[in-house]
C-alpha positions as a Markdown table, in Angstrom:
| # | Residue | x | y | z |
|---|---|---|---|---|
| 1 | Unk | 53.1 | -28.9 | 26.8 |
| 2 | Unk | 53.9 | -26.2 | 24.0 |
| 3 | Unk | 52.3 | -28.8 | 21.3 |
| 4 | Unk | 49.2 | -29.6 | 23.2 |
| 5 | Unk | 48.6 | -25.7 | 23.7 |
| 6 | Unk | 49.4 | -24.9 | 20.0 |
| 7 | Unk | 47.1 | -27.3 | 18.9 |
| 8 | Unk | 44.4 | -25.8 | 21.3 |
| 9 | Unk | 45.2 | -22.8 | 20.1 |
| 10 | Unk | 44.7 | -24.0 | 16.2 |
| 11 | Unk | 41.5 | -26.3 | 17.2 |
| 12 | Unk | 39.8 | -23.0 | 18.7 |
| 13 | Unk | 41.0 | -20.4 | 16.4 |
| 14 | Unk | 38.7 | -23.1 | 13.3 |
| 15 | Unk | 36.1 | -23.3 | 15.3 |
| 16 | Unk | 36.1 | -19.6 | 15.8 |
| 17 | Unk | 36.6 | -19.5 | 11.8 |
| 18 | Unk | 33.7 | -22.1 | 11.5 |
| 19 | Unk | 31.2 | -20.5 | 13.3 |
| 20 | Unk | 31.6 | -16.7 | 11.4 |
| 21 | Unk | 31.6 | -18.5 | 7.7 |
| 22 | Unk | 28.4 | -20.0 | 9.1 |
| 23 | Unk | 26.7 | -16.9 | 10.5 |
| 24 | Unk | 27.3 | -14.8 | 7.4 |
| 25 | Unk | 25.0 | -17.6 | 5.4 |
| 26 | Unk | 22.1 | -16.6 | 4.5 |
| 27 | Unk | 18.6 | -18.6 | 4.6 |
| 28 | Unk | 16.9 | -16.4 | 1.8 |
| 29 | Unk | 18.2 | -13.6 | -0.6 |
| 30 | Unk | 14.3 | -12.3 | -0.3 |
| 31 | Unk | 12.4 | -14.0 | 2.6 |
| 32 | Unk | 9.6 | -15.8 | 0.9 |
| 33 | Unk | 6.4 | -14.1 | 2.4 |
| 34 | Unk | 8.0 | -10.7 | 1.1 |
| 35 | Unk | 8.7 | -11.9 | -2.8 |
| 36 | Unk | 4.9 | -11.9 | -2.9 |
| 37 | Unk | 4.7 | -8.6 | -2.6 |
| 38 | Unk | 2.7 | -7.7 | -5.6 |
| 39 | Unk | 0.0 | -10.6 | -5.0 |
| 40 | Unk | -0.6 | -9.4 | -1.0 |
| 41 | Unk | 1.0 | -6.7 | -0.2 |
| 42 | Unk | -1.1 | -3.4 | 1.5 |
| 43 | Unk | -0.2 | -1.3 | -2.1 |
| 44 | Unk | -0.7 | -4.3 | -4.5 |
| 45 | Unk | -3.8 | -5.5 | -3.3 |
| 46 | Unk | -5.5 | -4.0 | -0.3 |
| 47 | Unk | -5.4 | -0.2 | -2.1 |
| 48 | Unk | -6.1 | -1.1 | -5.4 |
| 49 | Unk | -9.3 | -2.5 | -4.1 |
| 50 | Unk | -10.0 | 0.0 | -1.9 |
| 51 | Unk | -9.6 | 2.6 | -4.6 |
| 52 | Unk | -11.9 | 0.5 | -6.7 |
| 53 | Unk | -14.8 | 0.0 | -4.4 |
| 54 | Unk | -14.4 | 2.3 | -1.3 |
| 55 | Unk | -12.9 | 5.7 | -1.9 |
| 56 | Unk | -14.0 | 6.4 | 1.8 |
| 57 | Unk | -11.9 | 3.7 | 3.3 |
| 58 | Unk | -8.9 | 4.3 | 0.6 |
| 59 | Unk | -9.4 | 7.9 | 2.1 |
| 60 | Unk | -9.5 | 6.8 | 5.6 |
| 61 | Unk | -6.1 | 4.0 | 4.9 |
| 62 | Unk | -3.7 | 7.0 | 3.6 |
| 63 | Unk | -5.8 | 10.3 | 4.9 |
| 64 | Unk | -6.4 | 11.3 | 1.0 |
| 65 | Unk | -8.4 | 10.9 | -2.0 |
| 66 | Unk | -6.9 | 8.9 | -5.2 |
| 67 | Unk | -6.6 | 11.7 | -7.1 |
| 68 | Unk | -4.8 | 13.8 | -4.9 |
| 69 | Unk | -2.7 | 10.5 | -4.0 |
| 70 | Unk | -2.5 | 10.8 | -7.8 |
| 71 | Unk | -0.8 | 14.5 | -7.8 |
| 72 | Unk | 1.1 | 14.5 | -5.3 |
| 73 | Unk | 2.5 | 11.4 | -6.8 |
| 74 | Unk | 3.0 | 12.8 | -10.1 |
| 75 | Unk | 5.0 | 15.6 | -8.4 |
| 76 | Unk | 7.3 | 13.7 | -6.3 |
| 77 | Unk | 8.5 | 10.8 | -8.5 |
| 78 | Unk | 11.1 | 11.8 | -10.7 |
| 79 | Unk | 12.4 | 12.6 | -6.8 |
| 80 | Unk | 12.0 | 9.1 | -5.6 |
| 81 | Unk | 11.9 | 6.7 | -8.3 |
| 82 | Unk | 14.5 | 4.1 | -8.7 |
| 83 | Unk | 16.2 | 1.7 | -11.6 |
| 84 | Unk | 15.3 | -2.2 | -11.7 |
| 85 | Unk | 18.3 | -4.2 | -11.8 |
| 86 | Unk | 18.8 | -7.4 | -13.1 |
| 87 | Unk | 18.8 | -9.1 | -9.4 |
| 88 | Unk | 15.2 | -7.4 | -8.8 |
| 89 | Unk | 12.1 | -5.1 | -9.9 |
| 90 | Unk | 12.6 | -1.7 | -7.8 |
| 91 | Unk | 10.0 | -0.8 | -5.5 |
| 92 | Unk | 7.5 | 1.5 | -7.6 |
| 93 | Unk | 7.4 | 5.2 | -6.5 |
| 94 | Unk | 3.7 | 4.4 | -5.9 |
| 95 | Unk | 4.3 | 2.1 | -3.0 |
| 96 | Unk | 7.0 | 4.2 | -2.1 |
| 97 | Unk | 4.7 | 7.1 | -1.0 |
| 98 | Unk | 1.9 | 4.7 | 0.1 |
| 99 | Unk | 4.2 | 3.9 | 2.9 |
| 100 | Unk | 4.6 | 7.2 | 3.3 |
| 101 | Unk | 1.5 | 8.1 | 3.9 |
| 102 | Unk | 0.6 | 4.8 | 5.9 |
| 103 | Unk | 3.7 | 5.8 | 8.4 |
| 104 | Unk | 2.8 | 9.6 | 9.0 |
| 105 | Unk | -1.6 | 9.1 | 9.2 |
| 106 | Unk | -0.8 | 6.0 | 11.7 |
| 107 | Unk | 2.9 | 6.9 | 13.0 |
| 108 | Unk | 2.9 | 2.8 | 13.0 |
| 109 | Unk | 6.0 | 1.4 | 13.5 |
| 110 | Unk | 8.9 | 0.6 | 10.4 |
| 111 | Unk | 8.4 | -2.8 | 11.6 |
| 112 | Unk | 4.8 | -2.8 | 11.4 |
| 113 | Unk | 4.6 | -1.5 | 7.9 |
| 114 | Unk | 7.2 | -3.9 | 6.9 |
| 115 | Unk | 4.8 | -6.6 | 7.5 |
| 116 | Unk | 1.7 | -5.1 | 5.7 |
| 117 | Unk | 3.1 | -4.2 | 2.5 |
| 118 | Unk | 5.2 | -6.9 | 2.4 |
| 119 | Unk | 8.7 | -5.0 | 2.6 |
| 120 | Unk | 12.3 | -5.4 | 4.7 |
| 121 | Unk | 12.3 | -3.7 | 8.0 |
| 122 | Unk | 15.7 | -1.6 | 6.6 |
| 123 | Unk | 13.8 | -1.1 | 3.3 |
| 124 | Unk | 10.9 | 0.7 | 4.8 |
| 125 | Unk | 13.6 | 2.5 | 7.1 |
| 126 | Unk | 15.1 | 3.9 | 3.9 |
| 127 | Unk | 12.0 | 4.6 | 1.9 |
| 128 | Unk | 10.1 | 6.8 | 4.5 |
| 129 | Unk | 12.6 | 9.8 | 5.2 |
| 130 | Unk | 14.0 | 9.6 | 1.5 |
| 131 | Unk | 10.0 | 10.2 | 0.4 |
| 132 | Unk | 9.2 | 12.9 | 3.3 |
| 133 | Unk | 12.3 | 14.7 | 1.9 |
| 134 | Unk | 10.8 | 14.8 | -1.5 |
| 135 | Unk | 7.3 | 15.8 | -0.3 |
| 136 | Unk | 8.5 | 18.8 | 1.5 |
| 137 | Unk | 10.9 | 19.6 | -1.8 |
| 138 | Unk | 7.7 | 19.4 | -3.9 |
| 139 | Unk | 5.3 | 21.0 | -2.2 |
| 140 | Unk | 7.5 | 23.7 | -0.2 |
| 141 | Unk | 7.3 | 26.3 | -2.2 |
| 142 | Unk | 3.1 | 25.8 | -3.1 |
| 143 | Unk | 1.7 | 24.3 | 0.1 |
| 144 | Unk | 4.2 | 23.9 | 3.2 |
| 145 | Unk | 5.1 | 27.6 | 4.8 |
| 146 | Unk | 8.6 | 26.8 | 6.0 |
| 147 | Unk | 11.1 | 29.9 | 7.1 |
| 148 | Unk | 10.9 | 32.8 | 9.3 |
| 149 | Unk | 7.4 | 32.4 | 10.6 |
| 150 | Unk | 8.1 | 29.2 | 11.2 |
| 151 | Unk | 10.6 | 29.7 | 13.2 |
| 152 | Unk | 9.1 | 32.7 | 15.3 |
| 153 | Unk | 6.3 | 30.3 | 16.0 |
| 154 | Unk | 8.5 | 27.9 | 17.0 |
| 155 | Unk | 10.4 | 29.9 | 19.2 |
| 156 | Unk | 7.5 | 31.7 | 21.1 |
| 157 | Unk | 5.5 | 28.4 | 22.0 |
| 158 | Unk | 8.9 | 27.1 | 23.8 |
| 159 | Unk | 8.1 | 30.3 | 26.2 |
């Protein structure tokens, strides 16, 4: 009886084995649709057009003009931009702020905007507060008003 049990034991405990090994395999290291990024995606394609033949819809897509897309840029990306490694480009501080931009004019979801610009779900989740972080360091001290009045504001409209 002890033998027969032990080598239950031993037949579950592979199986068990087996089926981990075989979860932690992946299909992809990049899901196909998302290495073609820079043919498809919303920053690659759909802006660049936009900012070459409609500045009213680029306007409209990210809720500003190229050229102040183009400043505000300038300011934030020593703030946001990454290294390439030699597994992958990095994802350009351009397309980092695009999705941005995208996420706080539409307040779509991470999961939506991981399908238009072509971008992992967890990427997107990354790149949006790491970029809103370095918009309010950039701009804080010209545009945003952030401190006491703030606060007072805040706590009178909770009356």
């Amino acid at each position: 009886m002890s033998d027969t049990m032990d080598f239950a034991m031993l037949l579950l405990y592979c199986k068990i084995k087996e089926k981990k090994r075989k979860a932690r395999q992946r299909k992809w290291w990049v899901r196909p649709w998302i290495e073609r990024r820079m043919e498809h995606g919303a920053y690659h394609a759909l802006m660049q057009e936009m900012a070459a033949e409609d500045g009213g819809s680029y306007r409209n897509f990210v809720r500003m003009d190229r050229h102040h897309f183009e400043l505000l840029l300038t300011r934030i990306t020593p703030h946001i931009k990454r290294q390439d490694s030699n597994m992958r480009e990095c994802i350009s501080p351009g397309e980092r702020l695009a999705v941005t931009l995208r996420f706080l004019a539409t307040g779509d979801s991470y999961h939506s905007l991981s399908f238009l610009y072509r971008l992992g779900r967890t990427t997107v989740g990354k790149i949006i507060p790491e970029t809103c972080k370095a918009i309010t360091a950039a701009l804080k001290d010209q545009y945003l008003k952030v401190g006491n009045d703030c606060n007072r504001f805040l706590l009178n409209s909770s009356k």
